[in-house]
């Protein structure tokens, strides 16, 4: 079976299931449709992920009990038009729910070692002012219309020029985001069925935030303080309730949308630099350097030397200086790393890597589909799910180093990249890379258990067996247009792997809430050469004065490299609906893999690794790509 | 309760079974080839294309893009070598014409196996350079095949020996084997069991047999991937005479090919098609070159090189 056809097949099934839907929707708007009484909770319509502070219990993370979702329409009334129009006579104000919030936050970087270059810090990082509107219209019991939108005005702005000073946009930047906009039809075309069409944010899974079976919407990490945000996407979702203990959900997403990354993500491929701005190496790439060195053509050294000599034609003085410095560096088969870095910066202009992202086309074979069977066996709820689509975080695909010799400037021949500006009398080095979104099958299972006994915690677990597309990482080095080195190694093997979350939560009155989770596989981990890591994620909420004061302590520990993140917050509910929060987010761990100070040239692989660190040696929370350490203040009023 | 659990387990099993056999694979090097094409000599494709447009010498293996010192790629230029006897350097190809019918009407195809040959007294030793497969598409089907460097090197490691005389090549039969175990005789059926023992991984890419990049467009739907295969070709060469000016050796031949697809990165490519040999146009041709002539020049210019063969 051609697996690429899966989305098309599921789409066809969904479309068939929805045959007659437009008529049903129109009938519903007309108020002529029989209204099955559906008890859909308000929270299901409005995923509460916008406040930037994890709520103690996220109702979106817990699937609604099937009984509540089953439209208990009498069987004898199914398909009957004679009893229609029972609710269309209500007041319109009863059919509209309007809510939203206004919030303003500001964050300040409290370190100067986690930026692009050491010394950057102790400044404001973000200042956002949000206005959010959520509108839900229920013309009758069969139809729900939901919109959720946000205007965000940014306090900080980028560099401007004199012309910009006469424009509002550059000085007062803003954006508009449509979180959700969909129509939900209930009890049509079958009484035990409803569906949503439009721009939806859907959450699957029973764990708290770390949901490996939740792949419909990509994560939105553009706001580093908001772990809950998702990228909205267009989809068709059909829910069927054949029995009181089973809910079947099918989803089709015609377009793949990738996850949004924090601004710090660019540091994953950035050149590491010291405080003087000198390049101190190259970004980690998923290369099997040992295998590459073992298979390297023995003649490469001679070929490279010839190419260097040719590239230095007309630059004899520079060549002499380079040779002298290089020979002075070499002593007893070892090279001092710091001196090598100095040499590198003296004779090479290394430009910041340009990283592109390969994205799939908009043909139907790149659409995504999912199916879920949710079982309710009180007091346990569990589900089985399947997803076909793409991993939403980028995986390293290839890297290319393109070097132009001083003798070939200003008219380089055979240049691979299209750089046109060169620094004279230096080797000009461009680094290009591309990332990829691999396809995957995900077979998932989850369960949750809650007890009526207040002393017994709730338990939940969620696991996904992921069958990935194999991704081989390609690497090339060019010198003056000549391909000197090419290698390829598996970055993501086809081997199926498991991402899982197991946790428990417990609360006592309104005083304390504890949630602890073991997580195997962080959001962006896909069993590439970085691997799948293990995490311990505890969260403690302490509530005082009738919930007027909330102290939350959240942390995440990488059990493999012992790096961690801390995220404490204090929230004061000044009056109902008005909250003031202050908090801190900090990342702890080495920013760069430790490199030896002496490079042993008899061990070429190790020497290369000292310049291009091994991919797996990156620190999860320590690496610069994780983000900055900030304190923040936030005010929010909701209605 | 039991029914619900059983239902869930059945669902899980059905899901797991339906996923078996996925052959997804993307390679960053292939992607770089798309964006920054290259030839075997490591030059960027732009340089090669420029040369190709001029229809003169392709680049040589040293990477120089002038091509001024490349001899023999211009059909009007013959190398300054001895044209006496079989001794010396030759560029050659075995052209096997045939038909295949994967979908729809049979389509014509030709397989050109390109070699550099070294003539010595009584022998012509053929070292493999590349295999170029041309398939005339029909309205339902088209395909293209590209060899990989590792395959070319693996096949080249075992040269073909032809017996020859000063005036040409003897009539003879040769059996050319790709990734077949020594235990499989020249007339044996290919074993059904796909193992490394039967089909050794001679290009060392962890897959049985040799790996070729294949693109297929069937019913308008394109599929690209890698096909792992083994093959055996029995060539029956008629005697070939050297031309009077000593530049060419040509002759007719027939062939029988057995191919076995051992697997593929995508299911679509796991099905091979039987090739029916055609006699007309199935020939071998050798052209005299000098010792500077290399595989890159042969692959880039083989159509022009043999255009005037007698």
mmCIF file of N, CA and C in Angstrom, chain A residues 6 14 69 100 127 172 219 222 239 245 252 263 370-371 385 418 421 549 569 583 589 613 624 634:
data_model
loop_
_atom_site.group_PDB
_atom_site.id
_atom_site.type_symbol
_atom_site.label_atom_id
_atom_site.label_comp_id
_atom_site.label_asym_id
_atom_site.label_seq_id
_atom_site.Cartn_x
_atom_site.Cartn_y
_atom_site.Cartn_z
ATOM 1 N N UNK A 6 -2.510 7.689 2.214
ATOM 2 C CA UNK A 6 -3.305 7.665 3.444
ATOM 3 C C UNK A 6 -4.091 8.946 3.658
ATOM 4 N N UNK A 14 -13.705 11.259 5.076
ATOM 5 C CA UNK A 14 -14.310 12.372 5.801
ATOM 6 C C UNK A 14 -15.308 13.109 4.925
ATOM 7 N N UNK A 69 -20.161 14.341 25.727
ATOM 8 C CA UNK A 69 -20.139 14.772 24.338
ATOM 9 C C UNK A 69 -21.188 14.083 23.486
ATOM 10 N N UNK A 100 -12.512 37.426 26.468
ATOM 11 C CA UNK A 100 -11.200 37.852 25.994
ATOM 12 C C UNK A 100 -10.355 38.373 27.129
ATOM 13 N N UNK A 127 8.462 43.121 25.181
ATOM 14 C CA UNK A 127 7.388 43.922 25.773
ATOM 15 C C UNK A 127 6.189 43.771 24.852
ATOM 16 N N UNK A 172 6.048 51.426 16.036
ATOM 17 C CA UNK A 172 5.024 50.805 16.874
ATOM 18 C C UNK A 172 4.534 49.517 16.207
ATOM 19 N N UNK A 219 3.391 23.132 17.655
ATOM 20 C CA UNK A 219 3.606 24.003 18.812
ATOM 21 C C UNK A 219 4.064 25.386 18.352
ATOM 22 N N UNK A 222 7.095 30.679 19.720
ATOM 23 C CA UNK A 222 7.618 32.011 19.431
ATOM 24 C C UNK A 222 7.611 32.892 20.674
ATOM 25 N N UNK A 239 -16.378 13.833 14.836
ATOM 26 C CA UNK A 239 -16.529 13.020 16.036
ATOM 27 C C UNK A 239 -17.755 12.136 15.880
ATOM 28 N N UNK A 245 -19.520 4.426 25.484
ATOM 29 C CA UNK A 245 -18.148 4.243 25.976
ATOM 30 C C UNK A 245 -17.090 4.450 24.890
ATOM 31 N N UNK A 252 -8.577 15.511 9.319
ATOM 32 C CA UNK A 252 -7.816 15.668 8.075
ATOM 33 C C UNK A 252 -7.314 17.092 7.997
ATOM 34 N N UNK A 263 13.001 32.891 19.165
ATOM 35 C CA UNK A 263 14.056 33.629 18.449
ATOM 36 C C UNK A 263 15.428 33.029 18.706
ATOM 37 N N UNK A 370 -5.515 11.828 10.855
ATOM 38 C CA UNK A 370 -5.410 11.170 12.156
ATOM 39 C C UNK A 370 -6.743 10.529 12.513
ATOM 40 N N UNK A 371 -6.638 9.547 13.380
ATOM 41 C CA UNK A 371 -7.811 8.808 13.811
ATOM 42 C C UNK A 371 -7.627 8.457 15.285
ATOM 43 N N UNK A 385 -4.702 5.984 19.163
ATOM 44 C CA UNK A 385 -4.740 6.954 18.080
ATOM 45 C C UNK A 385 -3.700 6.628 17.026
ATOM 46 N N UNK A 418 25.956 32.308 -3.673
ATOM 47 C CA UNK A 418 25.862 33.512 -4.489
ATOM 48 C C UNK A 418 26.334 34.758 -3.758
ATOM 49 N N UNK A 421 29.871 39.767 -1.729
ATOM 50 C CA UNK A 421 30.765 40.643 -0.986
ATOM 51 C C UNK A 421 31.837 39.792 -0.320
ATOM 52 N N UNK A 549 -3.454 34.521 46.051
ATOM 53 C CA UNK A 549 -2.016 34.486 45.780
ATOM 54 C C UNK A 549 -1.629 33.077 45.353
ATOM 55 N N UNK A 569 6.886 31.389 39.315
ATOM 56 C CA UNK A 569 6.056 32.592 39.131
ATOM 57 C C UNK A 569 5.223 32.835 40.384
ATOM 58 N N UNK A 583 7.790 36.688 37.490
ATOM 59 C CA UNK A 583 8.413 35.373 37.420
ATOM 60 C C UNK A 583 9.810 35.412 36.847
ATOM 61 N N UNK A 589 23.181 24.988 32.253
ATOM 62 C CA UNK A 589 23.943 23.938 31.589
ATOM 63 C C UNK A 589 24.989 24.590 30.713
ATOM 64 N N UNK A 613 31.534 20.401 17.117
ATOM 65 C CA UNK A 613 31.162 19.489 18.212
ATOM 66 C C UNK A 613 30.208 18.387 17.757
ATOM 67 N N UNK A 624 22.646 27.660 23.694
ATOM 68 C CA UNK A 624 22.106 29.008 23.516
ATOM 69 C C UNK A 624 20.751 28.995 22.829
ATOM 70 N N UNK A 634 3.863 40.735 34.426
ATOM 71 C CA UNK A 634 2.720 40.667 33.522
ATOM 72 C C UNK A 634 1.457 41.111 34.246
#
